[in-house]
Short mmCIF file of C-alpha atoms and ligand atoms in Angstrom, two decimals:
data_model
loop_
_atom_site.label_atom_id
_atom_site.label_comp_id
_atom_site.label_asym_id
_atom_site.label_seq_id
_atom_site.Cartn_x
_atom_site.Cartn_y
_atom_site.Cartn_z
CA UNK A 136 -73.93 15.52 41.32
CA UNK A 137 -73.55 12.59 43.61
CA UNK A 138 -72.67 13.51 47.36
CA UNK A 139 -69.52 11.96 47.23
CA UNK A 140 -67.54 13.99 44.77
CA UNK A 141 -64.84 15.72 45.74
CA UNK A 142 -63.94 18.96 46.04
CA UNK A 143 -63.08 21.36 43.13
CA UNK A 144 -63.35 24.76 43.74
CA UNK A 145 -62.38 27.17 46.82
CA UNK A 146 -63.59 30.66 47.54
CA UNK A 147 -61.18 33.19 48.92
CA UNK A 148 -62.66 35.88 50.64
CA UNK A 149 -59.60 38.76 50.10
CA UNK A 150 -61.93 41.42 50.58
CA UNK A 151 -61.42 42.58 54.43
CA UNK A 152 -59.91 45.92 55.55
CA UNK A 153 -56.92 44.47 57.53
CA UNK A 154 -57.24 46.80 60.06
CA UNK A 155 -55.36 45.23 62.54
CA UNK A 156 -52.30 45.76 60.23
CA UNK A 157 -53.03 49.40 59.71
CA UNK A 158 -50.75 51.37 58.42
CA UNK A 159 -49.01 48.87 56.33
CA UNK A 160 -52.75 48.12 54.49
CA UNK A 161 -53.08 51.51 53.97
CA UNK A 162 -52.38 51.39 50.07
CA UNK A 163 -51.60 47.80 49.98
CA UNK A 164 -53.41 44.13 51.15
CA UNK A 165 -52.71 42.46 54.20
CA UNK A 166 -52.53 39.06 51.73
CA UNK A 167 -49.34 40.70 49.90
CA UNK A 168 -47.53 40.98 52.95
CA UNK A 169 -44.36 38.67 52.30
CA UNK A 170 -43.30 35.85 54.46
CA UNK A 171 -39.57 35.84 53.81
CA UNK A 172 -39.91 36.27 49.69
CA UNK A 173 -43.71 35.03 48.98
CA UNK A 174 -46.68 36.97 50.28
CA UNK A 175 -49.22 35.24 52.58
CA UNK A 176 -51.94 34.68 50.08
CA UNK A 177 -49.44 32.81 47.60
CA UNK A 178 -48.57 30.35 50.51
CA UNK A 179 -52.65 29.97 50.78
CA UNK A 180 -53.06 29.09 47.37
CA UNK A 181 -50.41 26.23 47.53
CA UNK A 182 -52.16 24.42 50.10
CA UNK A 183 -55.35 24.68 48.48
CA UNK A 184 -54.07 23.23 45.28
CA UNK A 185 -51.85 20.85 46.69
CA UNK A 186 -55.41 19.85 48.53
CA UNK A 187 -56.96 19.22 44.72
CA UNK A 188 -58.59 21.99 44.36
CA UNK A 189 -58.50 23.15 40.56
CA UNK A 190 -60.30 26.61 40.49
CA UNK A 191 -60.34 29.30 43.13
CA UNK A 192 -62.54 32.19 43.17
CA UNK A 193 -60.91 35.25 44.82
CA UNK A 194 -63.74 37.73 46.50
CA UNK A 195 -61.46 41.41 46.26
CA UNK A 196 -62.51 44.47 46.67
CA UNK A 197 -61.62 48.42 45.94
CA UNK A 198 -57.40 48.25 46.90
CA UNK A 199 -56.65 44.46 46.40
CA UNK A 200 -55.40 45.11 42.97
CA UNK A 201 -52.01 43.45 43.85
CA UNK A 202 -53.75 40.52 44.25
CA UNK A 203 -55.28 40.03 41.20
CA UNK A 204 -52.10 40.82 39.37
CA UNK A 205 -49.88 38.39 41.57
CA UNK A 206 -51.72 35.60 40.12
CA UNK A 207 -51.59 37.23 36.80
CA UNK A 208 -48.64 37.43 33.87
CA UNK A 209 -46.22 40.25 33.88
CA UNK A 210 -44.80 39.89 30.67
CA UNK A 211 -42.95 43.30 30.91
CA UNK A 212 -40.96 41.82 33.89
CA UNK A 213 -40.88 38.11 32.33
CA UNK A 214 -39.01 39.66 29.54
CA UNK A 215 -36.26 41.82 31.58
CA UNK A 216 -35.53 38.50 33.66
CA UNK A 217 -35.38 36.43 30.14
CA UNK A 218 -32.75 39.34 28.97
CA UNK A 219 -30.42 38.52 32.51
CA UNK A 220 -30.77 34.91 32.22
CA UNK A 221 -32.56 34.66 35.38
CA UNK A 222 -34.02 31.33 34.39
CA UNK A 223 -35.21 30.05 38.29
CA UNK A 224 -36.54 33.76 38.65
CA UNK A 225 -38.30 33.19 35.54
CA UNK A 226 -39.17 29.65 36.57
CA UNK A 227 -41.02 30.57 39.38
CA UNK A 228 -42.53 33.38 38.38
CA UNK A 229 -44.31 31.85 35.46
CA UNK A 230 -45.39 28.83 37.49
CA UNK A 231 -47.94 31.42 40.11
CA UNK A 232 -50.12 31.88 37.04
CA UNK A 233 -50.51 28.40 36.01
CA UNK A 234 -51.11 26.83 39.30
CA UNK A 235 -55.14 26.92 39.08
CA UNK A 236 -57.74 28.46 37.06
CA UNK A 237 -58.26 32.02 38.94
CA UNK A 238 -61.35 33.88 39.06
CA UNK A 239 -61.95 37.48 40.62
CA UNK A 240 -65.43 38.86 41.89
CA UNK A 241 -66.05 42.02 44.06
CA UNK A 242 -67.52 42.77 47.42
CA UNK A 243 -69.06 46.07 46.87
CA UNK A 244 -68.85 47.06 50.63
CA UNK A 245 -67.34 45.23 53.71
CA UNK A 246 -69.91 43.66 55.08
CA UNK A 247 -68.28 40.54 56.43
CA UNK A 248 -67.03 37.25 55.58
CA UNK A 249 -70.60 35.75 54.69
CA UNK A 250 -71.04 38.94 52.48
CA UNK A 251 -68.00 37.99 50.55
CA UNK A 252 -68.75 34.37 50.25
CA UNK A 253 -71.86 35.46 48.51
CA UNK A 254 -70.33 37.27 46.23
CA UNK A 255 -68.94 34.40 45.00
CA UNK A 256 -72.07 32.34 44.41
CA UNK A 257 -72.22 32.86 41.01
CA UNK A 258 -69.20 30.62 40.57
CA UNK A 259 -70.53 27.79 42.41
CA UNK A 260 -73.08 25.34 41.17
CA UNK A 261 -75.90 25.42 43.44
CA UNK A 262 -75.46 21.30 44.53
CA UNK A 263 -71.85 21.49 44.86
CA UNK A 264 -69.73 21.83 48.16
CA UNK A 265 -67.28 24.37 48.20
CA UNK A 266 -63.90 24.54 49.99
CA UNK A 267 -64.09 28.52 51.90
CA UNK A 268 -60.59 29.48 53.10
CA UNK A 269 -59.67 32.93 54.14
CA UNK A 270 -56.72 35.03 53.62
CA UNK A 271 -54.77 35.80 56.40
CA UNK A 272 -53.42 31.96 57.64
CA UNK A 273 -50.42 29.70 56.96
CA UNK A 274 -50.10 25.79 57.90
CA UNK A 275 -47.39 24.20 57.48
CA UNK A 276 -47.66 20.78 57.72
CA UNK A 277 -46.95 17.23 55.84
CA UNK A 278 -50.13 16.69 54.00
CA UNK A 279 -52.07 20.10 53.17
CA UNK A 280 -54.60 21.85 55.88
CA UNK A 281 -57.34 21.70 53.71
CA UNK A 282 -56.93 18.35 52.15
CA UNK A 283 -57.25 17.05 55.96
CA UNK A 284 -60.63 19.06 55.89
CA UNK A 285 -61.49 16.97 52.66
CA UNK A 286 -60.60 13.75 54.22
CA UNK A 287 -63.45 14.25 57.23
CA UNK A 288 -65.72 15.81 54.93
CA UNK A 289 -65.47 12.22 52.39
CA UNK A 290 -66.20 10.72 55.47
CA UNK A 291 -69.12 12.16 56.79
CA UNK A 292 -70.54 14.09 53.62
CA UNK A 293 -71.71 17.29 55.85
CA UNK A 294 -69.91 20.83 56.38
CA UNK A 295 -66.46 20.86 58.12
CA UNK A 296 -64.45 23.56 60.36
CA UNK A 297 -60.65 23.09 60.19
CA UNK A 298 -59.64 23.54 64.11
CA UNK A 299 -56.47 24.24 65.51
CA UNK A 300 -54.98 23.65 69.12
CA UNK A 301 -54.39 26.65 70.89
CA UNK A 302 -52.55 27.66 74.31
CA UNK A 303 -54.94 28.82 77.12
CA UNK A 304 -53.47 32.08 76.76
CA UNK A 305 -54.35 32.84 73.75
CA UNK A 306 -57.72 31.03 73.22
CA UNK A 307 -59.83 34.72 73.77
CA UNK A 308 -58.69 35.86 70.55
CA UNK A 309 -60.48 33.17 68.83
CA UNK A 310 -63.81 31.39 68.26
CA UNK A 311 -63.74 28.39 69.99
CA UNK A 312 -65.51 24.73 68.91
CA UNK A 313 -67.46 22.93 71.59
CA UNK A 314 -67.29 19.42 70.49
CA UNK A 315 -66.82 16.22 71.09
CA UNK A 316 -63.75 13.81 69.58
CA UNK A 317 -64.55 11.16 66.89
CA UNK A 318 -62.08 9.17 64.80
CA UNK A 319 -58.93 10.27 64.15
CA UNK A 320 -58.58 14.37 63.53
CA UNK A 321 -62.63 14.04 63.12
CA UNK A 322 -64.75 15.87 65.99
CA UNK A 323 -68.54 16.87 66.37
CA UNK A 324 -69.23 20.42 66.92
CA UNK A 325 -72.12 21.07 68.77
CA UNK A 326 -71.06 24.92 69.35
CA UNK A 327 -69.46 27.70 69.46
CA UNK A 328 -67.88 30.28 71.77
CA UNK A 329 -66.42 33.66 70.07
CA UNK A 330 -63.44 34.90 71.98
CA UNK A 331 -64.18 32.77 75.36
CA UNK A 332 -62.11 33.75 78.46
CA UNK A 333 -59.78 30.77 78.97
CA UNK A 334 -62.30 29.53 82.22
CA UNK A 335 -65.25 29.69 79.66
CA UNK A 336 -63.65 28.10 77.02
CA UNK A 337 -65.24 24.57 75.95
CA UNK A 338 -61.80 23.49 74.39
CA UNK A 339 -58.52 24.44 73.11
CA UNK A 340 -59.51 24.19 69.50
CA UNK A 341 -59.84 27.29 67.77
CA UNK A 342 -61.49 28.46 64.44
CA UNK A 343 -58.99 28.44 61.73
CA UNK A 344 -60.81 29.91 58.61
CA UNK A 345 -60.41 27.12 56.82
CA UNK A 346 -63.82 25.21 55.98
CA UNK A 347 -66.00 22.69 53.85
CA UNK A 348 -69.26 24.31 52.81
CA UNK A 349 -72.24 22.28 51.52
CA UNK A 350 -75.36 23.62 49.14
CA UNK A 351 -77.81 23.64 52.33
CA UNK A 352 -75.14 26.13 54.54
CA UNK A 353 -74.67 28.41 51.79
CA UNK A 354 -79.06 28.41 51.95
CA UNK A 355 -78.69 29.43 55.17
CA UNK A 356 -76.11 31.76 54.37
CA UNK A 357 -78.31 33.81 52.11
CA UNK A 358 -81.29 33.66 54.92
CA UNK A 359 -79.21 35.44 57.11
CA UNK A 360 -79.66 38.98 58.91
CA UNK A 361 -76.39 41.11 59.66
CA UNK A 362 -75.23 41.21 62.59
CA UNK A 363 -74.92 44.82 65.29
CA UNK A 364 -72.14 45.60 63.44
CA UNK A 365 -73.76 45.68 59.96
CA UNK A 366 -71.67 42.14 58.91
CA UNK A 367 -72.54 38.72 57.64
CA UNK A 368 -70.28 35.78 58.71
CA UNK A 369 -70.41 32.52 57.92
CA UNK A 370 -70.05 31.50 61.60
CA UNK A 371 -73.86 32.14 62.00
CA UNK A 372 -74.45 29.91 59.11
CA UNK A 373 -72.83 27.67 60.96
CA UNK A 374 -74.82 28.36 63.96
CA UNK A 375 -78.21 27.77 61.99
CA UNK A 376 -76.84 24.58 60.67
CA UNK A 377 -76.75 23.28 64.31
CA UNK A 378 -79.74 24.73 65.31
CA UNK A 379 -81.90 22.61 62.60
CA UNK A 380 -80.18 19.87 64.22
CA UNK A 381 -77.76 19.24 61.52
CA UNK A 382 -74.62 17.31 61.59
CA UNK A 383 -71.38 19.66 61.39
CA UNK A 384 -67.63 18.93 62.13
CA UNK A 385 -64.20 19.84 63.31
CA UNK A 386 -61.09 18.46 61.73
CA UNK A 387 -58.51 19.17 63.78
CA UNK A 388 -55.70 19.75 61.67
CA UNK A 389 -52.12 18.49 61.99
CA UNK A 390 -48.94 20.64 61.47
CA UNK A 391 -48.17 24.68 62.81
CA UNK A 392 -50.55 26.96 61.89
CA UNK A 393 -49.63 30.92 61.76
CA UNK A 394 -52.01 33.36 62.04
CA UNK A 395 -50.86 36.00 59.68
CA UNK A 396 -53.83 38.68 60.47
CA UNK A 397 -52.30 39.26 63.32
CA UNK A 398 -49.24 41.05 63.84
CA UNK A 399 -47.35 38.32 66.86
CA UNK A 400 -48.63 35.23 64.40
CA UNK A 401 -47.48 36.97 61.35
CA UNK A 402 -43.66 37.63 62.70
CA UNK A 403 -43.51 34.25 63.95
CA UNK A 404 -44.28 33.36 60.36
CA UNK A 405 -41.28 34.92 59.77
CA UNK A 406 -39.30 33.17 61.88
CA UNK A 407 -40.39 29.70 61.00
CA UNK A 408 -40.03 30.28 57.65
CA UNK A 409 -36.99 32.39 57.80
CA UNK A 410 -35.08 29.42 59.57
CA UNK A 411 -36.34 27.00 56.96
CA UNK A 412 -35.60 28.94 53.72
CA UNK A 413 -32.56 27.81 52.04
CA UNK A 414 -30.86 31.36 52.19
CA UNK A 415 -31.53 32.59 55.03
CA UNK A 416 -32.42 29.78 57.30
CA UNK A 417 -28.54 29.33 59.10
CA UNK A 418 -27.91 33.14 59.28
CA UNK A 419 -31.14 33.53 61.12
CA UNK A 420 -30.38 30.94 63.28
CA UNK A 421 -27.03 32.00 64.00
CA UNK A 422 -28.63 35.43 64.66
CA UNK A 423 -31.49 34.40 66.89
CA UNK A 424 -28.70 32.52 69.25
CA UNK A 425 -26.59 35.02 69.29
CA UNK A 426 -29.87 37.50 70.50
CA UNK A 427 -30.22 34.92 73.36
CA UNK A 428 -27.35 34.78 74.28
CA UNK A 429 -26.83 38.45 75.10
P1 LIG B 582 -61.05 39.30 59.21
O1 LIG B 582 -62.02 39.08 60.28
O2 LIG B 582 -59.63 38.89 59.46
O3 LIG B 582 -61.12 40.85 58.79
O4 LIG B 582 -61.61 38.59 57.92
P2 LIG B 582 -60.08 41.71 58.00
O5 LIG B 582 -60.78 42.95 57.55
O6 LIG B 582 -59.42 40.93 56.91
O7 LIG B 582 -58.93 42.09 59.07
P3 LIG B 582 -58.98 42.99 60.39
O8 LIG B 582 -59.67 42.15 61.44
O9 LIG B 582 -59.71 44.27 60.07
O10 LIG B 582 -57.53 43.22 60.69
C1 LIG B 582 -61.52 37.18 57.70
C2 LIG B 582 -61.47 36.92 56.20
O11 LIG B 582 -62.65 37.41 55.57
C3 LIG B 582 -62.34 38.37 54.58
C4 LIG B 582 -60.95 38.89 54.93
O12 LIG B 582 -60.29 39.39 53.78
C5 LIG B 582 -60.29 37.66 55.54
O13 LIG B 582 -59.77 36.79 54.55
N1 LIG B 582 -63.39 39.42 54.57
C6 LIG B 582 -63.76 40.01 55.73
C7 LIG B 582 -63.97 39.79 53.38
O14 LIG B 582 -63.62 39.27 52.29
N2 LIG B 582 -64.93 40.75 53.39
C8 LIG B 582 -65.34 41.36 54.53
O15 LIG B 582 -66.24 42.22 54.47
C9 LIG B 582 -64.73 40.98 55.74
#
């Protein structure tokens, strides 16, 4: 495969324990939590196919059922909406199914985000770079997150980190890129710092879970030891890349980016898309006003 083919397939690591939304993921996944009337992971697989991607492999786990079904048919309840001529209902409901080819492979335990990603190896042939995009983040902007991440990785043909800005404030619940700016959204990473303070931190780009893997990462991937905590994570891929004096970079990428794993980004999720959905969107806004104003 020549090294400038695009990308085809992304890997969804679902598997995680969503502990931070405990007890809500009790019995259910953090990805099915709904943003207004879609759940977070639906909103995930938009972008990636509205970035080109035409498979996605889905790394679940014991409890993430709902997931697999969401993106399967449910003919019982396609019939009882055909019988009350819900036709958009219908519409819609047909349409999650069809959007990409879907396959499903399980982590047997959860030992990290790197673990996961290997699980889906078997999916991926062994020269071809994969899109990685985790399960707990919404962007919402003009052209899709991940087809920005595309657009630096055509240009440079080695791995890619989608970055977000982030307020000082904030910045020590992230990992943080130190870098340098290229062209356009393009940077060079040359490190990075997990959960700086905001004096420590080299910028105000964070991590966003969004990334462009290539064959010789996903090597390095499978070299690595866990961490303390038991985990693998594709961050010290990443790490190893850089430290064989490899080329890696940051798109930084354009639009609002909501980060749904955690309980302030996932409500303001709400309230972005809330204001913006068709039904609700002016009651909400009449509502928030009238909050301020009292
Ligand atoms: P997180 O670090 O957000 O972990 O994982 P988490 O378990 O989902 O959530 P918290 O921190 O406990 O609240 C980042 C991504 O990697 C996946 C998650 O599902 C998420 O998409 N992941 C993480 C796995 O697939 N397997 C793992 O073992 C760990």
């Amino acid at each position: 495969m020549s090294k400038s083919s695009s990308i085809r397939k992304a890997i969804l690591p679902v598997a995680g324990l969503g502990t931070r939304f405990l007890p809500a993921t009790k019995a259910m996944p953090k990805e099915m939590l709904a943003v207004v009337d879609k759940p977070v992971i639906q909103y995930i697989v938009e972008e990636v196919v509205a970035s080109g991607i035409e498979e996605i492999i889905f790394v679940t786990a014991l409890g993430k059922r709902a997931i697999e079904d969401h993106f399967d048919r449910n003919f019982e309840l396609e019939y009882r909406l055909e019988q009350k001529k819900k036709e958009k209902e219908l519409g819609a409901l047909k349409q999650i199914g069809k959007m990409a080819r879907f396959a499903f492979v399980r982590q047997q335990k959860p030992l990290g985000d790197g673990d996961a990603i290997l699980a889906a190896l078997p999916f991926i042939d062994q020269h071809e770079p994969v899109a990685v995009v985790f399960g707990d983040a919404i962007t919402r902007s003009r052209k899709p997150g991940l087809a920005q991440l595309i657009d630096v990785y055509n240009r440079y043909q080695d791995p890619v980190v989608g970055v977000t800005a982030v307020s000082k404030k904030d910045i020590s619940n992230y990992g943080v890129i130190d870098g340098h700016k290229l062209d356009g959204a393009a940077y060079e990473i040359h490190g990075f710092v997990e959960k700086p303070s905001p004096s420590e931190a080299p910028s105000n780009l964070a991590v966003m879970g969004e990334y462009i893997v290539t064959p010789d990462v996903l090597t390095l991937l499978k070299k690595q030891k866990p961490g303390k905590d038991g985990e693998l994570r594709l961050a010290n891929a990443l790490i190893a890349h850089l430290k064989a004096g490899r080329a890696l970079y940051g798109c930084a990428v354009e639009g609002e980016w909501f980060d749904c794993g955690s309980k302030l980004g996932f409500l303001q999720a709400q309230i972005a898309f809330g204001l913006a959905h068709p039904e609700t969107g002016k009651a909400l806004h009449k509502h928030l006003r009238s909050l301020r104003a009292s």
